[in-house]
């Protein structure tokens, strides 16, 4: 059967997976549902239908409309073709000219395409109307900016400590939404003092935990978060956004790196229980004949609340030692829980991703090297497997055991594998926790809008070796000379908070104590 009534499909499947986006007002604005072969009229669709539409678990994608350019905007774009080329160059290649490496080893690239003079824009004082070209405004709210102002705005947006890759997405409406969202919200994104103080406390507690563990359990391979502490900020911001958006369940899968920090400092795992286990005891009652698991596999399932009327239930799944093997477990566990929530939910408008979110945390070398990554990504948009969008966080410490990235992969970024499913990628320098939170905000809004996977490439470093018993300077002497000479991420952020007057010297001492 190749033809199906749109009304019948909607009636049979009130719940959606990812989002099919279309440009409202364009020639392609006919409703698109399922695997679209070609657009037809509003009452009929064409798609390959290998199963009956009512098969349990099949979910029709939600529709999403985004306005196309108005006639005036199209005319302005035609008249300002050189400016359009400059803006497109920043959106496409600006990520290569960003400051992403906290160690400063990887330098900004000089990208000729980002020079306005390349497009004949040599008069820096000449003013252009950017309506329909760039989604920023002047201080007075107008869309008239000079070449110098446009160039500076593009540099700030696309060549700072956050880099965006989205021009590879084949859907025009998705690309337009992403560019408009980044350009229209970046300047207005501000964190209040309470949020900054929370970030500081999370960072300081993580560092204090690692210092304590190194002092008391120096012989233990704990795979600490030192150098990548901003990951805990990323997760905290994501949980907060989920809680405020009405999501009730978050299913998390992650490897060993930083697991204990996140369990103890964010997911309410008892430090007493952890220390009990570190002393050689099992996590089970003594009368049970069970030895338990290693510390890098333990899990937690707390209720979190960020000032909302309902809680967010976070399930950190147990982790096998085989890297990334937990990812399909997150997908399967989350999908089963989604179906359970659907069956008991009386809200006819509830769609995939409204009540549950999947979160996968990866290592950079494993994300490129483990085939299970590609296998799980390949299921992410299928109607019987989708979670309605998973947020992926790559804790990218720029080294895999002892192998640098230049000898470990053939791609520019470790995240390039995710382009298999056209997922947007947001790279961010882990030295800047507030920028990490902004990157997460963009990722969450994309996932919320399109119900598709999105990638955060959190570029950090590893203060110790692969574990705390290794000596990394034997194989990376230059990298570890830099690491041992630099200030930690929590100490850097503490200094900034003191300069802003948000944290005093006594506050810092009390928090760490």
Short mmCIF file of C-alpha atoms in Angstrom, two decimals:
data_model
loop_
_atom_site.label_atom_id
_atom_site.label_comp_id
_atom_site.label_asym_id
_atom_site.label_seq_id
_atom_site.Cartn_x
_atom_site.Cartn_y
_atom_site.Cartn_z
CA UNK A 1 0.00 0.00 0.00
CA UNK A 2 1.55 3.30 -1.12
CA UNK A 3 -1.29 5.73 -0.44
CA UNK A 4 -2.76 6.60 2.91
CA UNK A 5 -5.15 9.31 4.03
CA UNK A 6 -3.43 11.93 6.17
CA UNK A 7 -6.49 12.12 8.39
CA UNK A 8 -6.51 8.35 8.92
CA UNK A 9 -2.81 8.30 9.75
CA UNK A 10 -3.23 11.12 12.25
CA UNK A 11 -6.19 9.37 13.85
CA UNK A 12 -4.27 6.10 14.14
CA UNK A 13 -1.12 7.72 15.53
CA UNK A 14 -1.60 10.69 17.79
CA UNK A 15 1.98 10.49 19.04
CA UNK A 16 5.06 11.66 17.10
CA UNK A 17 8.76 10.92 16.70
CA UNK A 18 11.25 13.48 15.37
CA UNK A 19 9.97 16.46 13.38
CA UNK A 20 9.49 16.84 9.65
CA UNK A 21 10.10 20.52 9.00
CA UNK A 22 8.92 22.55 6.04
CA UNK A 23 9.18 26.16 4.97
CA UNK A 24 5.81 27.74 5.52
CA UNK A 25 4.69 29.68 2.49
CA UNK A 26 7.05 27.88 0.11
CA UNK A 27 6.22 25.50 -2.72
CA UNK A 28 7.06 22.59 -0.40
CA UNK A 29 4.58 23.54 2.28
CA UNK A 30 2.26 20.59 1.78
CA UNK A 31 2.06 18.52 4.99
CA UNK A 32 4.75 15.85 5.09
CA UNK A 33 4.24 12.70 7.12
CA UNK A 34 6.33 9.53 7.39
CA UNK A 35 9.01 8.72 4.81
CA UNK A 36 8.10 11.27 2.16
CA UNK A 37 8.78 10.29 -1.46
CA UNK A 38 7.46 13.53 -2.93
CA UNK A 39 5.02 16.21 -1.73
CA UNK A 40 1.40 15.81 -2.75
CA UNK A 41 -1.84 17.55 -1.83
CA UNK A 42 -2.90 18.06 1.78
CA UNK A 43 -5.15 14.98 1.97
CA UNK A 44 -2.86 12.32 0.50
CA UNK A 45 0.70 11.23 1.11
CA UNK A 46 3.08 8.89 -0.65
CA UNK A 47 5.51 6.73 1.29
CA UNK A 48 6.77 3.20 1.47
CA UNK A 49 4.58 1.36 3.92
CA UNK A 50 6.17 -1.95 4.89
CA UNK A 51 3.78 -2.49 7.79
CA UNK A 52 0.21 -1.56 8.49
CA UNK A 53 -0.04 1.94 9.93
CA UNK A 54 -1.53 0.65 13.17
CA UNK A 55 1.45 -1.55 14.11
CA UNK A 56 2.14 -1.01 17.81
CA UNK A 57 4.95 1.41 18.41
CA UNK A 58 4.95 3.20 15.06
CA UNK A 59 4.98 6.95 15.52
CA UNK A 60 4.25 9.53 12.83
CA UNK A 61 6.71 12.47 12.93
CA UNK A 62 5.40 15.77 14.18
CA UNK A 63 5.08 18.52 11.62
CA UNK A 64 6.99 21.74 11.99
CA UNK A 65 6.56 24.88 9.95
CA UNK A 66 9.10 27.65 9.71
CA UNK A 67 8.32 30.82 7.74
CA UNK A 68 10.12 31.22 4.43
CA UNK A 69 11.69 34.53 3.47
CA UNK A 70 9.18 37.26 2.75
CA UNK A 71 9.22 38.83 -0.74
CA UNK A 72 10.96 41.88 0.74
CA UNK A 73 13.62 39.71 2.40
CA UNK A 74 14.21 37.75 -0.80
CA UNK A 75 14.64 40.98 -2.73
CA UNK A 76 17.09 42.25 -0.09
CA UNK A 77 19.09 39.02 -0.33
CA UNK A 78 19.26 39.32 -4.10
CA UNK A 79 20.46 42.89 -3.87
CA UNK A 80 23.07 42.10 -1.18
CA UNK A 81 24.49 38.88 -2.65
CA UNK A 82 28.04 39.64 -1.44
CA UNK A 83 26.82 40.01 2.14
CA UNK A 84 24.83 36.76 1.86
CA UNK A 85 28.05 34.98 0.80
CA UNK A 86 29.95 36.38 3.80
CA UNK A 87 27.25 35.31 6.28
CA UNK A 88 27.01 31.85 4.72
CA UNK A 89 30.80 31.50 4.96
CA UNK A 90 30.69 32.15 8.72
CA UNK A 91 27.83 29.72 9.22
CA UNK A 92 29.63 27.04 7.22
CA UNK A 93 33.32 27.42 8.17
CA UNK A 94 33.36 29.73 11.20
CA UNK A 95 33.81 26.73 13.51
CA UNK A 96 37.35 26.29 12.19
CA UNK A 97 38.36 29.76 13.36
CA UNK A 98 37.18 29.37 16.96
CA UNK A 99 39.13 29.18 20.22
CA UNK A 100 38.16 25.69 21.34
CA UNK A 101 41.31 24.15 22.86
CA UNK A 102 41.76 24.95 26.59
CA UNK A 103 45.42 23.95 26.27
CA UNK A 104 46.09 26.25 23.33
CA UNK A 105 47.79 23.48 21.34
CA UNK A 106 45.24 23.59 18.53
CA UNK A 107 45.28 27.14 17.18
CA UNK A 108 42.59 29.09 15.37
CA UNK A 109 42.75 28.55 11.63
CA UNK A 110 43.04 31.48 9.25
CA UNK A 111 40.05 31.01 6.96
CA UNK A 112 40.19 33.22 3.81
CA UNK A 113 36.44 32.86 3.28
CA UNK A 114 35.80 34.88 6.45
CA UNK A 115 37.41 38.05 5.08
CA UNK A 116 34.78 40.60 3.92
CA UNK A 117 37.20 41.90 1.29
CA UNK A 118 36.96 38.54 -0.46
CA UNK A 119 33.41 39.51 -1.43
CA UNK A 120 34.15 43.12 -2.32
CA UNK A 121 33.06 44.47 1.08
CA UNK A 122 36.06 46.76 1.51
CA UNK A 123 34.34 49.88 2.88
CA UNK A 124 33.95 49.04 6.57
CA UNK A 125 31.66 52.02 7.14
CA UNK A 126 29.18 51.16 4.42
CA UNK A 127 25.75 50.33 5.85
CA UNK A 128 23.59 47.39 4.78
CA UNK A 129 20.06 46.27 5.57
CA UNK A 130 20.52 42.74 6.98
CA UNK A 131 16.83 41.80 7.14
CA UNK A 132 16.55 38.23 5.87
CA UNK A 133 20.34 37.83 5.84
CA UNK A 134 21.49 37.91 9.47
CA UNK A 135 19.21 37.60 12.52
CA UNK A 136 20.85 40.26 14.66
CA UNK A 137 19.89 43.87 15.24
CA UNK A 138 21.67 47.13 16.00
CA UNK A 139 21.57 48.61 19.50
CA UNK A 140 18.60 50.76 18.48
CA UNK A 141 16.72 47.69 17.24
CA UNK A 142 17.14 48.45 13.54
CA UNK A 143 18.42 46.05 10.88
CA UNK A 144 20.89 48.58 9.43
CA UNK A 145 24.52 47.75 10.27
CA UNK A 146 27.89 48.72 8.85
CA UNK A 147 30.30 46.19 7.37
CA UNK A 148 32.49 46.54 10.47
CA UNK A 149 29.53 45.87 12.77
CA UNK A 150 28.39 42.89 10.71
CA UNK A 151 31.90 41.43 10.66
CA UNK A 152 32.24 41.83 14.43
CA UNK A 153 28.81 40.29 15.05
CA UNK A 154 29.65 37.28 12.90
CA UNK A 155 33.01 36.83 14.63
CA UNK A 156 31.38 36.98 18.07
CA UNK A 157 28.66 34.53 17.04
CA UNK A 158 30.65 31.91 15.18
CA UNK A 159 34.32 32.31 16.17
CA UNK A 160 34.31 32.59 19.97
CA UNK A 161 34.48 29.79 22.54
CA UNK A 162 31.45 28.03 21.03
CA UNK A 163 31.35 26.69 17.46
CA UNK A 164 28.30 25.51 15.55
CA UNK A 165 28.11 22.96 12.74
CA UNK A 166 24.68 22.82 11.16
CA UNK A 167 25.05 23.63 7.47
CA UNK A 168 25.39 19.92 6.68
CA UNK A 169 21.74 19.40 7.67
CA UNK A 170 19.83 18.73 4.42
CA UNK A 171 16.57 20.28 5.62
CA UNK A 172 16.39 23.99 4.74
CA UNK A 173 13.94 24.87 7.51
CA UNK A 174 16.13 23.22 10.16
CA UNK A 175 19.19 25.13 8.98
CA UNK A 176 17.30 28.41 8.96
CA UNK A 177 15.87 27.79 12.42
CA UNK A 178 19.30 26.92 13.81
CA UNK A 179 20.99 30.03 12.36
CA UNK A 180 18.15 32.33 13.42
CA UNK A 181 18.09 30.86 16.93
CA UNK A 182 21.85 31.21 17.45
CA UNK A 183 21.99 34.73 16.03
CA UNK A 184 18.89 36.08 17.76
CA UNK A 185 19.48 34.64 21.25
CA UNK A 186 23.25 34.71 21.82
CA UNK A 187 23.42 38.39 22.79
CA UNK A 188 20.45 38.09 25.17
CA UNK A 189 21.66 34.91 26.89
CA UNK A 190 22.54 35.97 30.42
CA UNK A 191 23.03 34.05 33.65
CA UNK A 192 21.95 35.53 36.95
CA UNK A 193 24.17 35.55 40.04
CA UNK A 194 22.39 32.54 41.58
CA UNK A 195 23.02 30.41 38.52
CA UNK A 196 26.69 31.41 38.38
CA UNK A 197 27.09 30.66 42.06
CA UNK A 198 25.57 27.21 41.57
CA UNK A 199 27.98 26.51 38.72
CA UNK A 200 30.87 27.59 40.92
CA UNK A 201 29.75 25.35 43.78
CA UNK A 202 29.41 22.34 41.47
CA UNK A 203 32.88 22.92 40.04
CA UNK A 204 34.46 23.48 43.46
CA UNK A 205 32.78 20.39 44.94
CA UNK A 206 33.94 18.27 42.02
CA UNK A 207 37.52 19.42 42.47
CA UNK A 208 37.36 18.96 46.24
CA UNK A 209 36.01 15.44 45.72
CA UNK A 210 38.87 14.56 43.37
CA UNK A 211 41.46 16.03 45.72
CA UNK A 212 40.02 14.06 48.63
CA UNK A 213 39.96 10.85 46.62
CA UNK A 214 43.56 11.35 45.50
CA UNK A 215 44.66 11.90 49.10
CA UNK A 216 42.68 9.10 50.76
CA UNK A 217 42.45 6.55 47.95
CA UNK A 218 45.51 7.32 45.85
CA UNK A 219 45.89 3.68 44.82
CA UNK A 220 42.40 3.53 43.27
CA UNK A 221 41.70 3.94 39.55
CA UNK A 222 38.81 6.33 39.89
CA UNK A 223 38.95 8.00 36.42
CA UNK A 224 38.35 11.47 37.83
CA UNK A 225 36.79 14.46 36.10
CA UNK A 226 39.79 16.76 36.61
CA UNK A 227 40.24 18.94 33.55
CA UNK A 228 36.68 18.26 32.36
CA UNK A 229 34.74 19.62 35.34
CA UNK A 230 32.53 21.66 32.99
CA UNK A 231 30.78 18.41 32.12
CA UNK A 232 28.99 18.59 35.45
CA UNK A 233 27.80 22.11 34.55
CA UNK A 234 26.54 20.82 31.20
CA UNK A 235 24.53 18.06 32.88
CA UNK A 236 23.17 20.34 35.58
CA UNK A 237 21.97 22.84 32.99
CA UNK A 238 20.40 20.06 30.94
CA UNK A 239 18.57 18.65 33.97
CA UNK A 240 17.33 22.14 34.83
CA UNK A 241 16.02 22.72 31.29
CA UNK A 242 14.32 19.31 31.35
CA UNK A 243 12.65 20.00 34.68
CA UNK A 244 11.35 23.40 33.56
CA UNK A 245 10.06 21.92 30.29
CA UNK A 246 7.88 19.31 31.98
CA UNK A 247 10.07 16.31 31.19
CA UNK A 248 9.56 13.71 33.91
CA UNK A 249 12.23 11.10 33.08
CA UNK A 250 15.88 11.36 32.04
CA UNK A 251 17.75 8.16 31.14
CA UNK A 252 21.53 8.58 31.29
CA UNK A 253 24.30 6.32 30.03
CA UNK A 254 27.94 7.21 30.54
CA UNK A 255 31.39 5.56 30.74
CA UNK A 256 33.80 5.68 33.67
CA UNK A 257 35.39 9.13 33.14
CA UNK A 258 33.93 11.47 35.77
CA UNK A 259 31.22 9.02 36.76
CA UNK A 260 31.92 9.18 40.50
CA UNK A 261 31.97 13.00 40.48
CA UNK A 262 28.59 13.16 38.78
CA UNK A 263 27.08 10.46 40.99
CA UNK A 264 28.17 12.08 44.25
CA UNK A 265 27.93 15.80 43.40
CA UNK A 266 24.85 15.80 41.17
CA UNK A 267 22.92 12.53 41.43
CA UNK A 268 22.80 12.22 45.22
CA UNK A 269 24.84 9.05 45.50
CA UNK A 270 25.90 8.64 49.13
CA UNK A 271 29.60 9.40 49.71
CA UNK A 272 29.38 7.09 52.73
CA UNK A 273 28.24 4.23 50.48
CA UNK A 274 31.04 4.99 48.01
CA UNK A 275 33.74 5.02 50.69
CA UNK A 276 32.28 1.82 52.16
CA UNK A 277 32.74 0.19 48.77
CA UNK A 278 36.23 1.63 48.30
CA UNK A 279 37.26 -0.10 51.51
CA UNK A 280 36.55 -3.45 49.85
CA UNK A 281 32.93 -3.94 50.85
CA UNK A 282 30.02 -4.78 48.58
CA UNK A 283 27.10 -2.45 47.89
CA UNK A 284 24.78 -5.26 49.02
CA UNK A 285 23.86 -6.24 52.60
CA UNK A 286 26.49 -8.46 54.23
CA UNK A 287 24.08 -11.41 54.53
CA UNK A 288 23.73 -11.67 50.73
CA UNK A 289 26.25 -13.87 48.86
CA UNK A 290 27.15 -11.11 46.36
CA UNK A 291 30.42 -9.29 45.79
CA UNK A 292 28.99 -6.36 43.83
CA UNK A 293 30.51 -4.50 40.90
CA UNK A 294 33.52 -2.22 40.39
CA UNK A 295 33.11 1.43 41.35
CA UNK A 296 33.08 2.67 37.75
CA UNK A 297 29.90 0.65 37.07
CA UNK A 298 27.67 1.77 39.94
CA UNK A 299 24.50 3.75 39.29
CA UNK A 300 21.93 6.02 40.89
CA UNK A 301 18.29 6.95 40.29
CA UNK A 302 17.42 10.14 42.21
CA UNK A 303 14.61 12.66 41.99
CA UNK A 304 15.88 16.16 41.16
CA UNK A 305 14.02 19.44 41.36
CA UNK A 306 15.04 22.86 40.06
CA UNK A 307 12.30 24.94 41.60
CA UNK A 308 9.46 23.32 39.62
CA UNK A 309 6.12 21.89 40.69
CA UNK A 310 7.15 18.34 39.75
CA UNK A 311 10.40 16.37 40.02
CA UNK A 312 12.71 15.06 37.34
CA UNK A 313 13.51 11.38 37.78
CA UNK A 314 17.06 10.72 36.58
CA UNK A 315 18.10 7.12 35.92
CA UNK A 316 21.85 6.62 35.59
CA UNK A 317 22.17 3.15 34.10
CA UNK A 318 24.81 0.67 35.22
CA UNK A 319 27.79 0.78 32.92
CA UNK A 320 29.68 -2.19 31.50
CA UNK A 321 33.44 -1.81 31.11
CA UNK A 322 33.17 -2.18 27.35
CA UNK A 323 33.14 1.42 26.13
CA UNK A 324 29.88 2.77 24.69
CA UNK A 325 28.04 -0.56 25.16
CA UNK A 326 25.52 1.24 27.38
CA UNK A 327 24.29 3.44 24.49
CA UNK A 328 21.78 0.98 22.96
CA UNK A 329 20.66 0.18 26.51
CA UNK A 330 19.78 3.87 26.97
CA UNK A 331 17.86 3.76 23.69
CA UNK A 332 16.01 0.53 24.52
CA UNK A 333 15.32 1.36 28.17
CA UNK A 334 14.15 4.84 27.25
CA UNK A 335 11.94 3.61 24.43
CA UNK A 336 10.29 1.01 26.68
CA UNK A 337 9.68 3.65 29.32
CA UNK A 338 8.26 6.00 26.68
CA UNK A 339 5.77 3.34 25.58
CA UNK A 340 4.77 2.76 29.20
CA UNK A 341 4.20 6.49 29.69
CA UNK A 342 2.15 6.63 26.49
CA UNK A 343 -0.04 3.72 27.55
CA UNK A 344 -0.85 5.33 30.90
CA UNK A 345 -0.96 8.95 29.70
CA UNK A 346 -4.34 10.57 29.09
CA UNK A 347 -2.90 13.62 27.31
CA UNK A 348 -3.82 13.24 23.60
CA UNK A 349 -1.16 15.75 22.59
CA UNK A 350 1.74 13.93 24.23
CA UNK A 351 4.51 13.09 21.74
CA UNK A 352 7.82 11.25 21.88
CA UNK A 353 10.25 13.34 23.85
CA UNK A 354 7.64 15.32 25.78
CA UNK A 355 8.00 13.30 28.98
CA UNK A 356 11.35 11.51 28.60
CA UNK A 357 14.81 12.39 27.32
CA UNK A 358 17.78 10.19 26.53
CA UNK A 359 21.26 11.43 27.49
CA UNK A 360 24.41 9.70 26.34
CA UNK A 361 27.87 10.72 27.55
CA UNK A 362 30.86 9.59 25.53
CA UNK A 363 34.63 9.69 25.44
CA UNK A 364 36.20 11.27 22.39
CA UNK A 365 38.30 8.30 21.26
CA UNK A 366 35.47 5.84 21.89
CA UNK A 367 32.95 7.98 19.99
CA UNK A 368 35.05 7.67 16.86
CA UNK A 369 36.36 4.16 17.42
CA UNK A 370 33.42 2.08 18.66
CA UNK A 371 31.06 0.72 16.01
CA UNK A 372 28.15 0.64 18.46
CA UNK A 373 28.05 4.45 18.15
CA UNK A 374 27.14 4.29 14.47
CA UNK A 375 24.76 1.39 15.05
CA UNK A 376 22.85 3.25 17.76
CA UNK A 377 22.79 6.52 15.81
CA UNK A 378 21.38 4.61 12.86
CA UNK A 379 18.30 3.75 14.92
CA UNK A 380 17.78 7.24 16.30
CA UNK A 381 15.24 8.49 13.74
CA UNK A 382 13.44 5.24 13.00
CA UNK A 383 9.74 5.29 13.94
CA UNK A 384 9.93 2.15 16.09
CA UNK A 385 13.14 3.09 17.91
CA UNK A 386 13.30 6.88 18.28
CA UNK A 387 13.34 8.51 21.72
CA UNK A 388 12.29 11.83 20.29
CA UNK A 389 15.86 13.12 20.35
CA UNK A 390 18.89 12.18 22.46
CA UNK A 391 21.41 14.70 23.77
CA UNK A 392 24.97 13.43 23.33
CA UNK A 393 27.81 14.93 25.38
CA UNK A 394 31.34 14.03 24.27
CA UNK A 395 33.84 14.61 27.09
CA UNK A 396 36.67 15.32 24.68
CA UNK A 397 39.99 15.32 26.56
CA UNK A 398 41.84 15.18 23.22
CA UNK A 399 43.53 11.87 23.88
CA UNK A 400 42.58 8.21 23.89
CA UNK A 401 44.59 6.35 26.52
CA UNK A 402 48.01 7.39 25.11
CA UNK A 403 47.01 8.16 21.51
CA UNK A 404 46.53 11.77 20.35
CA UNK A 405 43.69 12.59 17.99
CA UNK A 406 46.02 12.99 15.00
CA UNK A 407 46.86 9.29 15.23
CA UNK A 408 43.41 8.10 16.26
CA UNK A 409 40.94 9.26 13.62
CA UNK A 410 40.74 10.42 10.01
CA UNK A 411 38.16 13.15 10.63
CA UNK A 412 38.62 16.75 11.72
CA UNK A 413 36.42 16.33 14.78
CA UNK A 414 35.57 13.28 16.86
CA UNK A 415 31.91 14.28 16.45
CA UNK A 416 31.97 13.97 12.64
CA UNK A 417 30.57 10.44 12.98
CA UNK A 418 27.25 11.99 14.06
CA UNK A 419 26.82 13.55 10.61
CA UNK A 420 25.72 10.05 9.64
CA UNK A 421 22.25 11.13 10.82
CA UNK A 422 22.71 14.84 10.00
CA UNK A 423 22.85 15.76 13.68
CA UNK A 424 23.97 19.32 14.45
CA UNK A 425 27.17 19.62 16.46
CA UNK A 426 28.05 22.26 19.02
CA UNK A 427 31.72 22.45 19.99
CA UNK A 428 32.56 24.33 23.19
CA UNK A 429 35.73 25.16 25.11
CA UNK A 430 35.48 23.51 28.54
CA UNK A 431 37.42 26.34 30.18
CA UNK A 432 34.27 28.50 30.02
CA UNK A 433 31.42 26.96 32.07
CA UNK A 434 28.95 29.69 31.16
CA UNK A 435 29.54 29.09 27.47
CA UNK A 436 29.04 25.38 28.13
CA UNK A 437 25.63 26.22 29.61
CA UNK A 438 24.77 28.36 26.57
CA UNK A 439 25.77 25.56 24.22
CA UNK A 440 23.53 23.19 26.15
CA UNK A 441 20.66 25.65 25.92
CA UNK A 442 20.93 25.73 22.12
CA UNK A 443 21.18 21.92 21.97
CA UNK A 444 18.12 21.49 24.19
CA UNK A 445 16.03 23.93 22.14
CA UNK A 446 16.95 22.11 18.92
CA UNK A 447 16.04 18.75 20.41
CA UNK A 448 12.81 20.20 21.81
CA UNK A 449 11.87 21.63 18.43
CA UNK A 450 12.85 18.82 16.06
CA UNK A 451 12.96 15.72 18.34
CA UNK A 452 16.27 14.61 16.82
CA UNK A 453 19.70 13.83 18.23
CA UNK A 454 22.13 16.68 18.90
CA UNK A 455 25.82 16.60 19.85
CA UNK A 456 27.78 18.64 22.40
CA UNK A 457 31.53 18.30 21.78
CA UNK A 458 32.95 19.47 25.13
CA UNK A 459 36.64 20.05 24.53
CA UNK A 460 38.64 19.64 27.73
CA UNK A 461 41.81 17.94 28.97
CA UNK A 462 42.80 15.11 31.28
CA UNK A 463 44.87 16.21 34.29
CA UNK A 464 46.14 12.70 35.03
CA UNK A 465 46.83 9.72 32.81
CA UNK A 466 44.20 7.31 31.55
CA UNK A 467 43.82 6.54 35.24
CA UNK A 468 45.44 8.09 38.27
CA UNK A 469 48.21 5.48 38.42
CA UNK A 470 49.60 6.23 34.94
CA UNK A 471 52.36 8.71 34.11
CA UNK A 472 51.14 10.50 30.96
CA UNK A 473 54.23 12.66 30.38
CA UNK A 474 56.10 9.62 29.08
CA UNK A 475 53.99 9.64 25.92
CA UNK A 476 52.70 13.27 25.84
CA UNK A 477 55.46 15.40 27.36
CA UNK A 478 54.43 18.64 25.63
CA UNK A 479 50.74 18.32 26.49
CA UNK A 480 51.39 17.53 30.14
CA UNK A 481 53.95 20.29 30.55
CA UNK A 482 51.11 22.68 29.65
CA UNK A 483 48.55 20.90 31.85
CA UNK A 484 50.76 20.91 34.94
CA UNK A 485 51.59 24.57 34.53
CA UNK A 486 48.03 25.80 34.19
CA UNK A 487 45.28 26.64 36.66
CA UNK A 488 42.39 24.22 37.06
CA UNK A 489 38.97 24.97 35.57
CA UNK A 490 37.29 25.42 39.01
CA UNK A 491 40.09 27.74 40.18
CA UNK A 492 39.78 29.81 37.00
CA UNK A 493 36.04 30.16 37.43
CA UNK A 494 36.46 30.96 41.12
CA UNK A 495 38.77 33.82 40.19
CA UNK A 496 36.22 35.18 37.69
CA UNK A 497 33.43 34.98 40.28
CA UNK A 498 35.55 36.88 42.77
CA UNK A 499 36.21 39.58 40.17
CA UNK A 500 32.46 39.87 39.52
CA UNK A 501 31.73 40.03 43.26
CA UNK A 502 29.55 36.91 43.20
CA UNK A 503 31.87 34.87 45.41
CA UNK A 504 34.01 36.21 48.24
CA UNK A 505 37.21 34.72 49.57
CA UNK A 506 35.33 33.44 52.63
CA UNK A 507 32.60 31.94 50.43
CA UNK A 508 35.19 30.05 48.43
CA UNK A 509 36.93 28.71 51.55
CA UNK A 510 33.62 27.64 53.07
CA UNK A 511 32.47 25.90 49.88
CA UNK A 512 35.68 23.93 49.53
CA UNK A 513 35.73 23.04 53.22
#
